[in-house]
XYZ file of C-alpha atoms in Angstrom:
765
model
C 214.055 156.401 151.205
C 213.789 154.067 148.494
C 212.920 151.395 150.965
C 210.311 153.891 153.020
C 209.372 154.844 149.225
C 208.860 151.675 148.620
C 207.145 150.449 151.496
C 204.962 154.441 151.379
C 204.108 152.564 147.277
C 203.313 149.189 148.909
C 201.264 150.580 151.545
C 199.269 153.258 149.041
C 198.944 150.343 147.011
C 196.800 148.207 149.347
C 194.820 150.662 150.505
C 193.405 150.926 146.659
C 193.500 147.152 146.116
C 190.906 147.520 149.105
C 188.595 150.345 147.904
C 188.494 148.662 144.549
C 187.596 145.643 145.492
C 184.848 147.072 148.138
C 183.670 148.872 145.263
C 183.562 146.441 143.187
C 181.050 144.276 145.912
C 179.074 146.717 146.220
C 178.171 147.054 142.590
C 177.962 143.596 142.192
C 175.196 143.582 145.497
C 173.412 146.211 143.713
C 173.135 144.630 140.061
C 172.182 141.678 142.401
C 169.670 143.429 144.138
C 168.218 144.944 141.006
C 168.004 142.111 139.268
C 165.979 140.566 142.068
C 163.982 143.358 143.016
C 163.152 143.041 139.000
C 162.519 139.192 137.591
C 160.998 137.872 134.596
C 157.820 138.827 133.102
C 155.877 137.376 130.823
C 154.514 139.621 128.443
C 152.460 138.002 126.335
C 150.495 134.570 125.078
C 149.458 133.598 121.753
C 148.328 130.402 120.168
C 148.338 129.217 116.166
C 146.865 126.189 114.606
C 148.664 124.675 111.931
C 147.569 123.169 108.169
C 148.646 119.779 109.995
C 146.327 119.932 112.709
C 149.266 120.902 115.462
C 148.333 123.633 118.064
C 151.354 125.917 118.926
C 151.154 128.255 122.386
C 153.761 130.874 122.526
C 154.655 132.200 125.728
C 157.481 135.703 125.465
C 159.198 136.932 128.408
C 160.993 140.250 128.396
C 163.988 138.658 129.305
C 165.709 135.234 128.389
C 163.204 132.319 129.488
C 164.095 130.280 132.261
C 163.318 126.969 131.616
C 160.042 125.453 133.383
C 159.369 122.546 135.168
C 156.840 120.360 132.730
C 154.583 117.734 134.127
C 151.292 116.487 132.535
C 148.121 114.476 133.829
C 145.996 111.750 132.154
C 142.658 112.385 134.095
C 142.166 115.348 133.653
C 143.934 115.737 130.573
C 146.345 119.308 131.647
C 149.930 120.559 130.838
C 151.386 121.995 133.344
C 154.242 124.459 133.317
C 155.858 126.025 136.593
C 158.292 129.112 135.429
C 160.226 129.919 138.904
C 161.379 133.506 139.541
C 159.146 134.237 136.944
C 155.987 137.239 137.197
C 152.617 137.080 134.994
C 152.241 140.805 132.947
C 149.261 139.153 130.961
C 146.233 141.413 131.677
C 143.753 138.288 132.502
C 144.265 134.693 134.381
C 141.971 132.575 131.645
C 142.418 132.542 128.066
C 139.582 130.423 125.942
C 141.013 128.385 123.071
C 138.608 125.879 121.855
C 141.019 124.701 119.066
C 141.871 121.282 118.580
C 142.425 119.044 121.798
C 143.097 122.115 123.914
C 140.035 123.960 125.812
C 141.789 126.486 127.793
C 144.881 127.922 128.972
C 145.082 129.466 133.121
C 147.881 131.384 133.995
C 148.342 131.603 137.977
C 150.945 133.674 140.011
C 152.365 132.278 143.486
C 154.794 132.234 145.394
C 157.651 133.993 143.596
C 156.462 131.276 140.265
C 154.026 131.501 137.377
C 151.928 128.366 136.937
C 150.659 127.920 133.273
C 148.287 125.141 132.689
C 147.048 124.027 129.730
C 143.432 122.414 129.863
C 142.652 119.891 127.425
C 139.936 118.262 126.013
C 142.334 114.327 125.860
C 145.709 113.602 126.122
C 147.874 114.523 123.299
C 151.044 114.259 122.579
C 153.477 117.484 123.196
C 157.026 119.139 122.826
C 158.137 122.352 123.704
C 161.370 124.766 123.361
C 163.168 127.342 124.195
C 164.201 130.419 121.545
C 165.559 133.570 123.072
C 162.931 135.341 124.867
C 160.001 133.001 123.513
C 159.023 129.327 124.713
C 156.893 127.708 122.761
C 154.794 124.066 123.489
C 153.327 122.598 120.657
C 149.981 119.849 120.674
C 150.728 117.299 117.992
C 147.715 115.520 116.042
C 145.303 117.575 118.059
C 142.403 116.762 115.921
C 138.592 117.436 116.490
C 137.897 115.375 119.443
C 134.987 112.827 118.357
C 131.607 111.891 120.662
C 131.808 109.210 122.861
C 129.334 106.416 122.515
C 126.730 105.856 124.893
C 126.850 102.878 127.453
C 124.008 101.377 127.365
C 123.130 102.232 130.602
C 123.763 105.863 132.157
C 123.621 107.846 135.119
C 123.980 111.336 134.106
C 125.556 113.450 136.813
C 123.628 117.831 137.555
C 126.909 119.453 136.802
C 126.887 123.544 136.340
C 129.431 125.859 134.277
C 132.348 124.373 132.469
C 131.951 120.989 133.437
C 128.460 121.392 131.692
C 129.163 122.874 128.222
C 132.454 120.572 128.278
C 129.738 117.331 128.586
C 127.431 119.129 125.463
C 130.803 120.029 123.315
C 131.597 116.590 123.394
C 128.114 115.765 122.161
C 127.660 118.399 119.650
C 130.238 119.169 116.862
C 131.590 122.215 116.496
C 129.778 124.734 115.303
C 130.803 128.559 113.608
C 128.737 131.479 113.192
C 129.882 133.407 109.491
C 127.530 136.418 109.977
C 124.427 138.317 111.902
C 122.691 140.872 110.741
C 119.042 142.989 111.127
C 116.446 143.607 108.763
C 112.840 145.037 109.692
C 109.735 143.156 108.694
C 106.750 144.808 106.781
C 104.173 145.151 109.794
C 107.194 146.765 112.729
C 108.886 143.255 112.775
C 111.938 143.159 113.969
C 114.111 140.257 112.442
C 118.105 138.750 113.324
C 119.384 136.989 110.895
C 122.456 134.528 111.892
C 124.328 132.981 109.193
C 125.499 129.555 110.821
C 128.302 126.999 109.146
C 126.041 123.734 109.668
C 122.642 123.308 109.877
C 122.133 121.215 113.398
C 123.227 124.189 115.634
C 121.927 123.597 118.780
C 120.134 126.903 120.254
C 118.912 127.512 123.378
C 116.132 130.478 124.265
C 115.307 132.046 127.525
C 113.710 135.430 129.146
C 115.534 136.781 131.800
C 115.248 139.940 133.337
C 113.320 141.941 129.769
C 116.050 140.674 127.723
C 116.359 137.407 125.672
C 119.225 135.645 125.777
C 120.191 133.163 123.199
C 122.913 130.013 123.801
C 124.912 128.896 120.889
C 126.133 125.686 122.346
C 129.730 124.634 121.152
C 130.007 127.369 118.535
C 132.632 129.870 117.780
C 132.499 133.057 116.886
C 134.707 135.672 114.925
C 136.293 138.543 116.584
C 135.128 140.893 114.726
C 130.855 139.702 115.117
C 131.935 140.186 118.964
C 129.947 143.465 119.062
C 126.730 145.552 119.724
C 124.357 146.771 117.340
C 122.257 149.792 117.812
C 119.148 149.002 116.197
C 116.694 151.203 117.922
C 116.277 153.094 115.172
C 114.708 150.681 112.393
C 110.999 150.949 115.047
C 110.692 147.625 116.025
C 110.540 145.562 119.791
C 114.384 145.350 119.457
C 117.111 148.105 120.896
C 120.192 146.058 121.410
C 122.003 143.154 120.055
C 124.962 142.300 121.812
C 126.691 139.475 120.693
C 130.310 137.625 122.673
C 132.159 134.352 122.597
C 132.515 132.403 125.493
C 134.401 128.874 126.096
C 132.350 126.706 124.027
C 129.329 128.786 123.849
C 128.685 132.278 122.049
C 125.188 134.162 123.748
C 123.196 136.805 122.411
C 121.696 139.128 124.438
C 118.836 141.075 122.703
C 117.546 144.001 124.786
C 113.653 145.229 123.800
C 112.367 148.280 123.716
C 109.577 147.736 125.634
C 107.559 144.243 127.320
C 104.862 144.092 124.482
C 106.037 141.621 121.900
C 106.600 137.970 121.211
C 109.402 136.332 119.454
C 109.933 132.980 117.574
C 112.999 130.410 115.890
C 113.425 128.968 113.080
C 115.789 127.490 110.727
C 116.182 126.660 107.478
C 119.180 125.775 105.292
C 122.238 127.192 107.480
C 120.030 130.867 108.322
C 118.529 131.114 111.636
C 116.179 133.636 111.955
C 114.863 135.464 114.819
C 111.603 137.592 114.278
C 110.309 139.810 117.363
C 107.053 141.269 116.382
C 105.545 143.741 118.327
C 102.038 143.762 120.590
C 98.719 145.978 121.300
C 98.389 145.420 125.161
C 95.619 143.617 124.847
C 97.346 141.103 122.707
C 99.580 140.301 124.927
C 97.314 139.980 127.883
C 95.603 136.860 125.372
C 98.727 136.096 125.348
C 99.713 135.541 128.786
C 96.275 133.594 129.371
C 97.145 131.545 127.015
C 100.537 130.273 128.078
C 100.561 125.646 127.762
C 101.825 123.505 130.617
C 105.644 123.556 129.734
C 107.858 126.478 130.957
C 111.460 125.250 129.776
C 113.897 127.263 128.506
C 113.481 127.758 124.990
C 115.988 126.167 122.103
C 116.560 125.050 118.569
C 117.456 121.365 117.624
C 117.590 119.452 114.293
C 119.837 116.209 114.165
C 119.335 113.309 111.446
C 118.644 110.226 113.042
C 120.931 110.344 116.522
C 120.822 108.094 119.060
C 117.709 109.104 121.753
C 120.191 108.410 124.821
C 122.279 111.458 123.234
C 119.039 113.403 122.940
C 118.459 112.826 125.963
C 121.683 113.659 127.721
C 121.611 117.012 126.408
C 118.513 118.401 127.089
C 119.513 116.769 130.654
C 122.185 119.210 130.617
C 119.519 121.976 130.140
C 117.840 120.838 132.565
C 120.933 120.639 135.606
C 119.016 117.336 136.458
C 120.329 113.593 137.397
C 118.908 111.407 134.694
C 118.687 107.613 134.716
C 118.033 106.112 131.329
C 117.570 102.080 132.192
C 119.020 99.323 129.097
C 115.399 99.474 126.999
C 115.744 103.396 126.052
C 117.161 102.655 122.331
C 116.162 103.888 118.708
C 117.285 106.166 116.930
C 114.675 109.852 116.379
C 115.027 112.587 113.777
C 114.199 116.104 114.575
C 113.629 119.123 114.305
C 112.187 121.540 116.589
C 112.312 126.118 116.157
C 112.188 127.667 119.628
C 110.257 125.104 121.303
C 110.223 124.596 125.685
C 113.221 122.055 125.914
C 110.774 119.933 128.371
C 107.977 119.753 125.760
C 110.392 118.885 122.893
C 111.434 115.945 126.194
C 107.349 114.799 126.222
C 107.309 114.615 122.539
C 110.428 112.549 122.312
C 109.206 110.013 124.709
C 105.843 110.111 123.253
C 107.314 108.585 119.944
C 109.547 106.062 121.802
C 106.494 104.934 124.214
C 108.833 106.512 127.530
C 107.312 107.719 130.350
C 109.438 109.841 132.967
C 109.183 109.749 136.596
C 110.828 112.737 138.986
C 112.037 112.069 142.025
C 113.241 115.358 143.730
C 116.533 116.278 141.346
C 116.508 112.835 139.308
C 114.411 111.849 136.602
C 114.018 108.292 135.606
C 113.095 107.612 131.978
C 111.607 104.203 130.820
C 109.188 102.353 128.960
C 105.561 102.929 129.559
C 104.330 100.766 132.789
C 107.729 100.234 133.487
C 107.569 102.371 136.328
C 103.987 101.920 137.628
C 105.223 98.340 138.052
C 108.753 99.652 140.490
C 105.732 101.775 141.989
C 103.484 99.255 142.814
C 105.962 96.321 143.723
C 108.201 99.677 145.705
C 104.831 100.129 148.009
C 104.297 96.130 148.431
C 107.080 95.987 150.080
C 107.350 99.197 152.068
C 103.371 97.902 153.455
C 105.442 94.216 154.178
C 108.301 95.727 156.136
C 105.952 97.764 157.692
C 104.103 94.786 159.242
C 107.373 93.482 160.324
C 108.507 96.659 161.944
C 107.913 96.425 166.040
C 105.804 99.213 167.539
C 107.130 101.805 169.970
C 105.151 103.452 172.639
C 105.230 107.188 172.502
C 103.882 109.997 175.511
C 103.320 113.118 173.607
C 101.872 116.018 175.806
C 99.832 118.484 174.250
C 100.192 121.961 175.065
C 97.613 124.004 173.151
C 94.956 121.844 171.698
C 92.749 119.445 172.647
C 94.160 116.035 172.679
C 90.748 114.424 171.657
C 90.461 116.583 168.429
C 94.388 115.747 167.581
C 93.452 112.270 168.007
C 90.604 112.211 165.383
C 92.275 114.004 162.854
C 95.466 110.984 163.168
C 92.646 108.535 161.896
C 91.785 111.053 159.255
C 88.151 112.462 160.289
C 87.517 115.623 160.924
C 87.987 117.030 164.689
C 85.732 120.132 164.213
C 82.594 118.571 165.835
C 84.072 118.092 169.167
C 84.023 121.715 169.980
C 87.172 123.167 169.624
C 86.120 126.424 171.121
C 84.838 125.427 174.939
C 85.406 122.371 176.805
C 82.589 119.501 176.021
C 80.186 117.596 178.328
C 81.785 114.402 179.342
C 78.260 112.864 177.585
C 80.056 114.574 174.548
C 83.307 113.433 175.069
C 81.993 109.759 175.670
C 82.361 108.014 172.964
C 84.596 110.038 170.732
C 87.781 109.882 172.101
C 90.402 106.880 172.685
C 91.773 105.767 168.840
C 91.599 102.577 168.594
C 90.110 100.660 165.742
C 89.124 97.866 164.162
C 91.515 95.871 161.801
C 88.213 93.413 160.368
C 86.042 96.369 160.322
C 84.258 95.148 163.644
C 87.501 95.427 166.455
C 86.489 98.345 169.331
C 89.200 99.607 170.868
C 88.772 101.378 174.344
C 89.677 104.983 175.316
C 90.041 106.967 178.303
C 87.309 109.701 178.830
C 88.119 113.691 180.001
C 87.627 112.606 183.591
C 90.727 109.768 183.215
C 88.412 106.920 183.776
C 87.601 104.084 181.046
C 85.523 105.507 178.344
C 83.206 103.790 175.427
C 84.888 103.893 172.257
C 82.152 105.720 169.442
C 84.905 105.227 166.350
C 83.734 103.019 163.704
C 86.144 100.152 162.809
C 88.217 100.549 159.670
C 89.161 97.947 157.003
C 92.905 99.425 157.133
C 94.786 102.629 157.455
C 96.049 102.191 153.730
C 93.079 103.048 152.578
C 92.242 105.835 154.993
C 93.414 108.943 152.730
C 94.173 111.513 155.189
C 94.821 108.970 158.166
C 98.837 108.848 159.729
C 98.341 105.701 161.643
C 99.194 101.948 160.304
C 96.744 99.352 160.754
C 98.647 98.178 163.494
C 98.366 101.424 165.630
C 96.662 102.432 167.964
C 96.266 106.456 169.644
C 94.412 106.653 173.217
C 93.784 109.719 174.859
C 94.068 111.135 178.161
C 91.877 113.774 179.213
C 93.252 114.506 183.059
C 97.016 115.210 181.505
C 95.656 115.890 177.609
C 98.306 113.478 176.729
C 98.073 111.339 173.446
C 99.666 107.497 174.499
C 101.022 106.396 170.402
C 101.677 103.125 169.222
C 103.627 102.872 166.282
C 105.827 102.248 164.189
C 109.446 104.640 164.317
C 108.524 106.114 160.999
C 104.646 106.812 161.549
C 105.273 108.294 164.592
C 107.943 110.820 163.410
C 105.232 111.773 160.951
C 102.579 111.827 163.782
C 105.523 114.286 165.482
C 105.767 116.448 162.858
C 101.696 117.313 162.362
C 101.249 117.858 166.045
C 104.474 119.955 166.385
C 102.615 122.434 162.948
C 98.634 122.168 164.685
C 99.836 122.448 168.297
C 100.124 126.101 168.832
C 98.748 129.019 170.445
C 94.948 130.199 168.327
C 95.479 134.043 168.468
C 93.138 135.772 170.293
C 91.108 139.084 169.137
C 89.562 141.892 171.182
C 86.867 143.557 169.847
C 85.735 146.497 171.386
C 82.147 148.451 170.210
C 80.623 151.648 170.858
C 76.987 152.692 170.533
C 76.312 156.026 170.907
C 72.582 157.582 170.697
C 72.114 161.115 170.622
C 69.280 163.367 171.067
C 68.639 166.653 169.939
C 65.339 168.376 171.136
C 63.625 171.784 170.737
C 60.005 173.048 171.731
C 58.543 176.358 171.728
C 54.659 177.482 172.430
C 53.719 181.114 172.339
C 49.788 181.345 172.978
C 47.554 184.211 174.012
C 44.316 184.557 176.565
C 42.293 187.794 176.380
C 38.182 188.994 177.315
C 35.916 191.263 178.120
C 32.586 190.500 180.448
C 29.702 193.303 180.533
C 26.517 193.173 182.618
C 23.758 195.209 182.524
C 20.247 195.618 181.849
C 18.247 197.749 179.111
C 14.257 198.169 179.907
C 14.685 195.980 183.102
C 15.772 193.006 181.198
C 19.323 191.753 182.494
C 22.069 190.973 179.992
C 25.546 189.714 180.050
C 28.373 189.776 177.848
C 31.477 187.671 177.423
C 33.439 185.037 176.371
C 32.589 181.216 176.050
C 30.318 179.061 178.671
C 28.532 182.740 179.092
C 25.067 181.564 180.426
C 22.428 182.306 183.026
C 19.859 179.883 184.744
C 16.309 179.388 185.036
C 16.215 181.527 188.019
C 17.908 183.960 186.379
C 21.252 184.047 187.200
C 24.092 185.231 185.548
C 27.353 183.474 184.780
C 29.582 185.343 182.533
C 33.093 184.524 181.124
C 35.217 187.024 180.490
C 37.859 184.802 178.535
C 36.979 185.676 174.569
C 39.907 184.456 173.206
C 41.961 180.992 174.776
C 44.934 180.316 172.771
C 47.575 179.990 175.682
C 50.015 177.929 175.852
C 49.635 174.320 177.571
C 51.616 174.190 180.779
C 53.588 177.370 180.131
C 56.716 177.931 182.189
C 55.751 181.470 182.227
C 53.093 184.092 181.773
C 52.078 188.009 182.059
C 48.341 189.316 182.608
C 47.472 192.314 182.645
C 44.048 194.588 183.164
C 43.570 196.924 180.245
C 40.697 198.944 181.319
C 37.753 198.112 184.124
C 34.831 200.072 184.669
C 31.343 199.537 186.763
C 30.200 196.703 184.846
C 32.816 195.526 182.510
C 36.129 194.311 182.224
C 39.421 193.804 179.952
C 41.717 191.317 180.291
C 44.703 190.149 178.469
C 47.556 187.672 179.347
C 50.537 186.183 177.367
C 52.070 182.972 177.636
C 55.006 180.953 176.937
C 57.027 177.646 177.125
C 60.134 176.755 175.385
C 62.375 172.810 175.810
C 65.855 172.755 174.845
C 67.257 169.383 175.296
C 70.753 167.672 174.066
C 71.661 164.181 175.471
C 74.378 161.876 174.809
C 74.480 157.628 176.347
C 77.590 156.134 174.829
C 77.169 152.144 175.122
C 81.011 150.524 175.516
C 80.381 146.657 175.210
C 83.882 144.708 174.652
C 85.395 141.216 174.682
C 88.384 139.685 174.103
C 88.366 135.848 172.696
C 89.613 133.335 170.432
C 90.530 133.209 166.602
C 87.012 131.200 164.577
C 85.309 130.814 168.433
C 82.175 133.266 169.284
C 82.167 135.097 172.039
C 79.313 136.893 173.785
C 79.042 139.840 176.184
C 75.206 141.340 178.070
C 74.166 143.421 180.579
C 70.385 145.085 180.966
C 67.465 143.573 182.813
C 64.451 141.494 183.030
C 61.435 143.916 182.557
C 58.582 142.176 183.826
C 55.152 141.862 182.114
C 51.432 140.777 183.925
C 48.711 138.921 181.908
C 45.347 137.691 183.195
C 43.271 135.118 182.378
C 40.160 133.515 182.778
C 41.538 129.566 183.577
C 44.819 130.887 185.058
C 44.259 134.266 186.405
C 47.428 136.556 186.692
C 50.531 135.587 185.195
C 53.777 137.211 185.117
C 56.505 136.850 182.557
C 60.011 138.521 181.700
C 61.232 139.926 179.075
C 64.997 140.509 178.503
C 66.306 144.338 177.707
C 69.996 143.707 177.416
C 73.071 145.532 176.145
C 74.302 142.781 174.289
C 77.647 142.015 171.488
C 78.069 138.389 169.946
C 80.396 138.462 167.801
C 82.760 135.023 166.019
C 86.209 136.544 164.400
C 88.251 134.996 162.225
C 92.003 136.153 161.389
C 92.532 136.359 157.785
C 96.413 135.743 156.415
C 96.726 139.480 155.415
C 96.179 140.417 158.869
C 92.736 141.495 158.765
C 89.897 140.533 160.530
C 86.638 138.908 159.270
C 84.039 139.152 162.214
C 79.867 138.205 162.507
C 78.160 140.313 164.693
C 75.033 141.021 166.615
C 74.960 144.648 168.613
C 71.681 144.779 170.725
C 70.559 147.840 172.780
C 67.226 146.805 174.112
C 66.085 149.339 177.490
C 61.835 149.434 178.607
C 60.267 153.419 178.107
C 58.511 153.524 181.702
C 57.314 156.868 180.010
C 55.370 155.449 177.974
C 53.984 152.593 180.513
C 50.544 151.431 179.356
C 48.141 149.871 181.224
C 47.282 149.676 185.189
C 50.047 147.829 185.660
C 52.361 150.697 184.143
C 53.902 147.771 181.504
C 56.790 149.670 179.721
C 57.344 149.664 175.953
C 60.385 147.926 175.360
C 62.847 150.272 172.805
C 64.493 147.784 170.574
C 68.100 148.950 168.474
C 70.295 146.292 167.351
C 72.354 145.251 163.990
C 73.488 142.302 162.998
C 76.395 142.233 159.843
C 79.776 140.568 158.593
C 82.285 143.046 158.225
C 86.293 142.400 157.411
C 88.156 145.385 159.254
C 92.229 145.284 159.408
C 93.373 145.103 162.817
C 93.405 147.959 165.167
C 91.209 149.834 162.813
C 88.013 151.353 163.583
C 84.742 151.124 161.291
C 81.687 152.800 161.708
C 78.678 149.863 161.079
C 75.617 151.768 160.565
C 73.395 154.506 162.074
C 69.924 155.477 162.321
C 68.720 159.250 162.229
C 65.399 160.343 163.013
C 64.296 163.856 162.671
C 60.651 165.419 163.539
C 59.959 168.663 162.340
C 56.473 170.547 163.341
C 54.781 173.850 163.292
C 51.418 174.585 164.136
C 49.129 177.563 164.405
C 46.226 178.181 166.049
C 44.162 180.987 165.090
C 40.867 182.459 165.203
C 39.469 183.403 161.527
C 40.277 186.748 159.832
C 40.783 188.419 163.209
C 44.357 186.050 162.895
C 45.277 187.826 159.851
C 44.593 191.710 160.944
C 47.892 193.401 160.935
C 49.168 194.703 164.472
C 46.324 192.992 166.540
C 46.379 189.905 164.569
C 48.778 187.727 167.560
C 46.075 188.127 169.540
C 44.435 185.609 168.095
C 46.817 183.020 167.450
C 48.797 180.452 169.227
C 52.516 179.101 167.551
C 53.739 175.448 168.350
C 57.430 175.315 167.321
C 58.765 171.545 167.012
C 62.648 170.102 165.969
C 63.808 166.828 167.791
C 66.596 164.989 165.592
C 67.752 161.382 167.076
C 70.618 159.339 165.559
C 72.214 155.849 166.526
C 75.523 155.262 165.613
C 77.139 151.507 166.237
C 81.076 151.589 166.013
C 83.503 148.610 166.108
C 87.098 147.817 166.477
C 88.914 144.583 166.621
C 92.471 144.334 167.933
C 94.626 140.654 167.538
C 96.425 140.321 170.920
C 99.948 139.553 170.410
C 101.322 136.445 172.648
C 104.510 134.879 173.290
C 104.275 131.703 171.157
C 106.073 128.331 173.385
C 107.637 125.824 170.818
C 106.674 122.641 171.555
């Protein structure tokens, strides 16, 4: 039993031991996993400067500090701290310091570690220590960094961002702002008063998006002044003033109420005043029209006996250009500039020291007056010598769209318009104008190829040298000849000149746009005529006392033999060529008759003649289209007898279009519509007069739009009344003694034109 009990006891004990061991292992693993899941974190970063000039950076973690790996570099001056197994709980990555030799601190997290980089202005001794959750980095002897001595010859590359600010900071002593205030002037001016510790603060001003931005170079700002001032209730042009601090620079952004303002800056005894004056619209327009040639950002400078090379360096930083200053750019200068464009400041500084500048791209060379001119002359002389020694090359350049003769003249700096850009010239016109050779001494003549491909004479006068031709691309040794059959230029020139010639041809040898011009000539007629008339009469024949008599109308008479002729019409006011008439006999007796006839005529005519000539032509080329007939006219004279001449009666459209850069079309138009009028032919030969209609004008029309060039309206209204006095005025029967003619004719001529740019596929040369 005992053994058994002991055995049981031993067995139970073994089971408990393994269970305990397993539980302990799980607890340890869980703790380790928890530890791995929550690594150390950097909670805060602070820095303080002691009275002795030492700068101390303090990192606080949420647990015991893990010793970092520390290493530093000389160029650029940096100290780097690597904390393995640590994360960053900081709200930002970059912390500006700008105290002593320290510029900024950058915290980056990557690959399970945190790297803290301290950017320095120069290398200084340092110490590190750990106290519980705190890590300290102390920079000893962190004094102000003095401005470096400028070398006698300097090349300053264009830099941006932090690098530019660092260079300016090295040239400028550190400044600070003590206070910012705002006042209103008596005339509504808004004055921003900035209190400065030192008077030589450099201020750069510029206008961006309707706001004025003031940059205080290498100037610090207390935290209580980094804020927005709302001054909109002061009734000045200023609305808000935002003052913020960034590394080595303080920026003040002024937002305005409206664009009607002007501003200026001036410094006096450590007080910078920025004044904004309200303007009327008329005053603003006058100010804008009087702007001078200096357009650079405005700045303020105040220096006593500063080296001119340092001033040029400061100004170069704001231009973003590379500056080369020669050995002879020396001297000291004293300047006090308030609110002056930087390019104007540079111009006056160079003027005081007898300097000038030469700019090529973004590189500016500054040297004494006259040296740049000498340099340019020597450079041109060298280029001419090199060009004289450079071998010539032959290039065959195929011309696609232009005429090779025209381009040949352009290469020699002559006008090509006389060679018929819009059409093919004859052989006589072409002879003597193409080819392209020239005399180097003014009398040597080169042969050229004629338009027919044969050898042609050269009509160009020799010239005394290509360098004297203002627009010529040819050197004194170069030649150009033209093969008119294949429209090819044969150029023999240096390699550099051939590149320029090809560049010119690529720009000019392009398809010319074409224009379709469509016109409509509308002639509308509306005629109306009405003619109402009446005829009536009575005839009576009888005898009284053995004598015969007769009563009738006009032409009633008797001859010698006594025979009588009696006309029945007393009133004859009938319509001319009436379309209808009504006749009746009202009464008839043994010896009299009473007749009545009513006649009427009415004409109504409506007609429209439409002519639609259209023609297509190239830009700036005249086109003409016509349709019509030649009318013969016979004339006779005693010497020559009968002579027949012909006159044209044509429908014609002549136009010269010009496509403007904005897509409209400027046209010089001549439109005529002449036709013979055989209805009014005169003479025994029936020669008709010619009715002439036309317009000649210049008009600018948008592509595809239709414009009415002009119109002529003619109208004729006529009311004629023919009547017999007294009887025509009798009521009821007065119409029997009247003839009424009414005419109302209308004629209108309208001319429309519609230009359209024909879209073609442009082939690349």
